[in-house]
């Protein structure tokens, strides 16, 4: 059995489109780091290039999914605060698996309170960005909300996703701005 562990920040830069990173099992391909502070500087794994595919990966605090189309399948993503963030394009059709789609992934919140799983950055109603979680599982250690709006028009969709009792009934937090509640 080959196990790959990367300890450090990993960035797929905007000039590197059409990259696939694939393990054979998420438990054997682990990308980990532990940073805090500025959300743009602290992620463990950042994807800024278009047409990225990630499969069978473990990403530990935080996945920054921004710019271009991205697809994640059978990944394990763990973190405490906004551990899925960015402004990836939303698929026009669910069957066209573009970026911003996480399918059959396990999201585990390490939050020790009411922190959010996602922080989506959509700034305009005309932008076609957002996250889609399709057939995922959400678990955790305490309690969490599904997301909070990093942008004025943030969009996150959960489809056929199992949510354990760690997800609080209100589901969302408006990040201190009641105008973003809708």
Short mmCIF file of C-alpha atoms in Angstrom, two decimals:
data_model
loop_
_atom_site.label_atom_id
_atom_site.label_comp_id
_atom_site.label_asym_id
_atom_site.label_seq_id
_atom_site.Cartn_x
_atom_site.Cartn_y
_atom_site.Cartn_z
CA UNK A 1 0.00 0.00 0.00
CA UNK A 2 1.35 3.40 -1.00
CA UNK A 3 0.41 6.27 1.26
CA UNK A 4 1.03 9.89 0.28
CA UNK A 5 1.06 12.58 2.95
CA UNK A 6 1.69 16.19 2.01
CA UNK A 7 2.23 18.54 4.94
CA UNK A 8 2.18 22.07 3.67
CA UNK A 9 0.21 24.42 1.50
CA UNK A 10 -0.70 23.16 -1.96
CA UNK A 11 -1.74 25.63 -4.68
CA UNK A 12 -2.95 24.88 -8.21
CA UNK A 13 -2.26 28.26 -9.78
CA UNK A 14 -4.41 29.94 -12.41
CA UNK A 15 -1.85 29.16 -15.14
CA UNK A 16 -2.14 25.36 -14.56
CA UNK A 17 -5.56 24.31 -15.95
CA UNK A 18 -6.66 20.72 -16.62
CA UNK A 19 -4.96 19.13 -13.61
CA UNK A 20 -6.24 16.01 -11.86
CA UNK A 21 -4.96 14.94 -8.46
CA UNK A 22 -6.21 11.45 -7.61
CA UNK A 23 -5.44 8.99 -4.89
CA UNK A 24 -6.72 5.43 -4.70
CA UNK A 25 -8.32 5.95 -1.26
CA UNK A 26 -8.92 9.23 0.55
CA UNK A 27 -7.47 7.69 3.71
CA UNK A 28 -4.15 7.15 1.90
CA UNK A 29 -3.74 10.51 0.13
CA UNK A 30 -3.65 13.21 2.79
CA UNK A 31 -2.99 16.92 2.34
CA UNK A 32 -2.69 18.67 5.68
CA UNK A 33 -1.59 21.96 7.20
CA UNK A 34 -2.61 24.08 10.13
CA UNK A 35 -2.75 27.81 9.52
CA UNK A 36 -5.09 30.59 10.51
CA UNK A 37 -5.59 34.23 9.72
CA UNK A 38 -6.36 35.73 6.34
CA UNK A 39 -8.71 33.39 4.49
CA UNK A 40 -6.87 33.99 1.21
CA UNK A 41 -3.45 33.14 2.66
CA UNK A 42 -4.18 30.32 5.13
CA UNK A 43 -5.83 27.46 3.13
CA UNK A 44 -4.15 24.08 3.02
CA UNK A 45 -5.34 23.40 -0.53
CA UNK A 46 -6.12 26.18 -3.03
CA UNK A 47 -7.41 25.69 -6.56
CA UNK A 48 -7.36 28.77 -8.75
CA UNK A 49 -7.04 27.11 -12.18
CA UNK A 50 -9.92 25.99 -14.35
CA UNK A 51 -10.92 22.41 -15.06
CA UNK A 52 -9.45 20.85 -11.90
CA UNK A 53 -10.46 17.38 -10.69
CA UNK A 54 -9.68 16.04 -7.22
CA UNK A 55 -10.51 12.42 -6.36
CA UNK A 56 -9.94 10.25 -3.31
CA UNK A 57 -8.15 12.96 -1.33
CA UNK A 58 -8.16 13.95 2.32
CA UNK A 59 -7.90 17.73 2.71
CA UNK A 60 -7.57 19.04 6.27
CA UNK A 61 -8.51 22.65 6.97
CA UNK A 62 -9.07 24.42 4.45
CA UNK A 63 -10.13 23.94 0.80
CA UNK A 64 -10.11 27.26 -1.10
CA UNK A 65 -12.02 26.63 -4.33
CA UNK A 66 -11.84 29.73 -6.53
CA UNK A 67 -11.95 30.68 -10.22
CA UNK A 68 -12.68 28.12 -12.88
CA UNK A 69 -14.53 24.83 -12.91
CA UNK A 70 -13.65 22.23 -10.26
CA UNK A 71 -14.95 18.80 -9.40
CA UNK A 72 -14.20 16.78 -6.26
CA UNK A 73 -15.24 13.16 -5.86
CA UNK A 74 -14.96 10.76 -2.92
CA UNK A 75 -12.87 13.20 -0.88
CA UNK A 76 -12.69 13.66 2.88
CA UNK A 77 -12.59 17.33 3.86
CA UNK A 78 -12.13 18.28 7.49
CA UNK A 79 -11.85 21.62 9.23
CA UNK A 80 -13.20 24.00 11.85
CA UNK A 81 -14.24 27.30 10.21
CA UNK A 82 -15.26 27.98 6.61
CA UNK A 83 -13.28 24.95 5.51
CA UNK A 84 -14.88 25.04 2.05
CA UNK A 85 -14.59 28.56 0.72
CA UNK A 86 -14.11 30.56 -2.46
CA UNK A 87 -16.01 31.60 -5.55
CA UNK A 88 -16.05 28.67 -7.98
CA UNK A 89 -18.54 28.72 -10.88
CA UNK A 90 -21.88 26.99 -10.35
CA UNK A 91 -22.81 24.33 -12.91
CA UNK A 92 -25.54 25.37 -15.31
CA UNK A 93 -26.90 21.82 -15.22
CA UNK A 94 -26.30 19.32 -12.43
CA UNK A 95 -25.34 16.69 -15.00
CA UNK A 96 -22.55 18.87 -16.36
CA UNK A 97 -20.08 18.33 -13.55
CA UNK A 98 -18.31 21.67 -13.54
CA UNK A 99 -16.35 23.31 -10.76
CA UNK A 100 -17.75 23.95 -7.39
CA UNK A 101 -19.18 20.44 -7.31
CA UNK A 102 -18.33 18.09 -4.48
CA UNK A 103 -19.79 14.63 -5.03
CA UNK A 104 -19.80 11.73 -2.59
CA UNK A 105 -17.51 13.64 -0.23
CA UNK A 106 -17.40 13.40 3.55
CA UNK A 107 -17.32 16.79 5.30
CA UNK A 108 -16.31 16.64 8.96
CA UNK A 109 -16.61 19.76 11.09
CA UNK A 110 -14.16 20.15 13.95
CA UNK A 111 -16.01 23.26 15.08
CA UNK A 112 -16.36 23.76 18.81
CA UNK A 113 -19.44 25.92 18.44
CA UNK A 114 -21.54 27.34 15.67
CA UNK A 115 -18.91 27.78 12.98
CA UNK A 116 -19.75 27.30 9.31
CA UNK A 117 -18.78 24.58 6.84
CA UNK A 118 -18.87 26.93 3.83
CA UNK A 119 -18.16 30.57 3.04
CA UNK A 120 -19.10 31.24 -0.56
CA UNK A 121 -17.95 34.54 -2.09
CA UNK A 122 -20.48 35.35 -4.85
CA UNK A 123 -20.60 39.19 -5.12
CA UNK A 124 -23.16 39.72 -7.90
CA UNK A 125 -26.53 38.19 -8.80
CA UNK A 126 -25.35 37.94 -12.42
CA UNK A 127 -22.37 35.68 -11.54
CA UNK A 128 -22.83 31.96 -12.03
CA UNK A 129 -20.82 30.84 -9.00
CA UNK A 130 -21.53 28.71 -5.96
CA UNK A 131 -20.97 25.30 -4.41
CA UNK A 132 -22.99 22.13 -4.97
CA UNK A 133 -22.66 19.26 -2.52
CA UNK A 134 -24.15 16.16 -4.15
CA UNK A 135 -24.59 12.90 -2.27
CA UNK A 136 -22.24 13.96 0.53
CA UNK A 137 -22.11 13.18 4.27
CA UNK A 138 -21.77 15.82 6.98
CA UNK A 139 -20.54 14.82 10.44
CA UNK A 140 -18.66 16.58 13.20
CA UNK A 141 -17.65 16.82 16.81
CA UNK A 142 -20.05 19.46 18.19
CA UNK A 143 -22.32 21.72 16.18
CA UNK A 144 -22.08 23.65 12.95
CA UNK A 145 -24.09 25.56 10.38
CA UNK A 146 -23.98 24.73 6.68
CA UNK A 147 -22.67 28.10 5.60
CA UNK A 148 -22.37 31.82 5.88
CA UNK A 149 -22.31 34.41 3.11
CA UNK A 150 -18.83 35.70 2.34
CA UNK A 151 -20.37 37.60 -0.56
CA UNK A 152 -23.64 39.52 -0.85
CA UNK A 153 -25.12 36.86 -3.18
CA UNK A 154 -23.55 33.66 -1.86
CA UNK A 155 -25.03 30.42 -3.15
CA UNK A 156 -24.58 26.90 -1.75
CA UNK A 157 -26.77 23.91 -2.61
CA UNK A 158 -26.91 20.58 -0.76
CA UNK A 159 -28.54 17.75 -2.76
CA UNK A 160 -29.17 14.26 -1.39
CA UNK A 161 -26.71 14.95 1.40
CA UNK A 162 -26.82 13.19 4.77
CA UNK A 163 -26.54 15.68 7.64
CA UNK A 164 -25.91 14.30 11.11
CA UNK A 165 -27.29 16.04 14.17
CA UNK A 166 -24.21 18.31 14.32
CA UNK A 167 -25.91 20.56 11.73
CA UNK A 168 -27.94 23.14 13.63
CA UNK A 169 -31.63 23.50 12.66
CA UNK A 170 -31.24 27.08 11.40
CA UNK A 171 -28.75 25.79 8.83
CA UNK A 172 -27.24 29.19 7.96
CA UNK A 173 -25.68 32.18 9.67
CA UNK A 174 -25.90 35.62 8.06
CA UNK A 175 -22.38 36.67 9.17
CA UNK A 176 -23.77 39.64 11.08
CA UNK A 177 -25.63 41.11 8.09
CA UNK A 178 -29.42 40.48 8.08
CA UNK A 179 -29.57 41.67 4.43
CA UNK A 180 -27.65 38.53 3.47
CA UNK A 181 -30.18 36.22 5.11
CA UNK A 182 -32.19 35.78 1.93
#
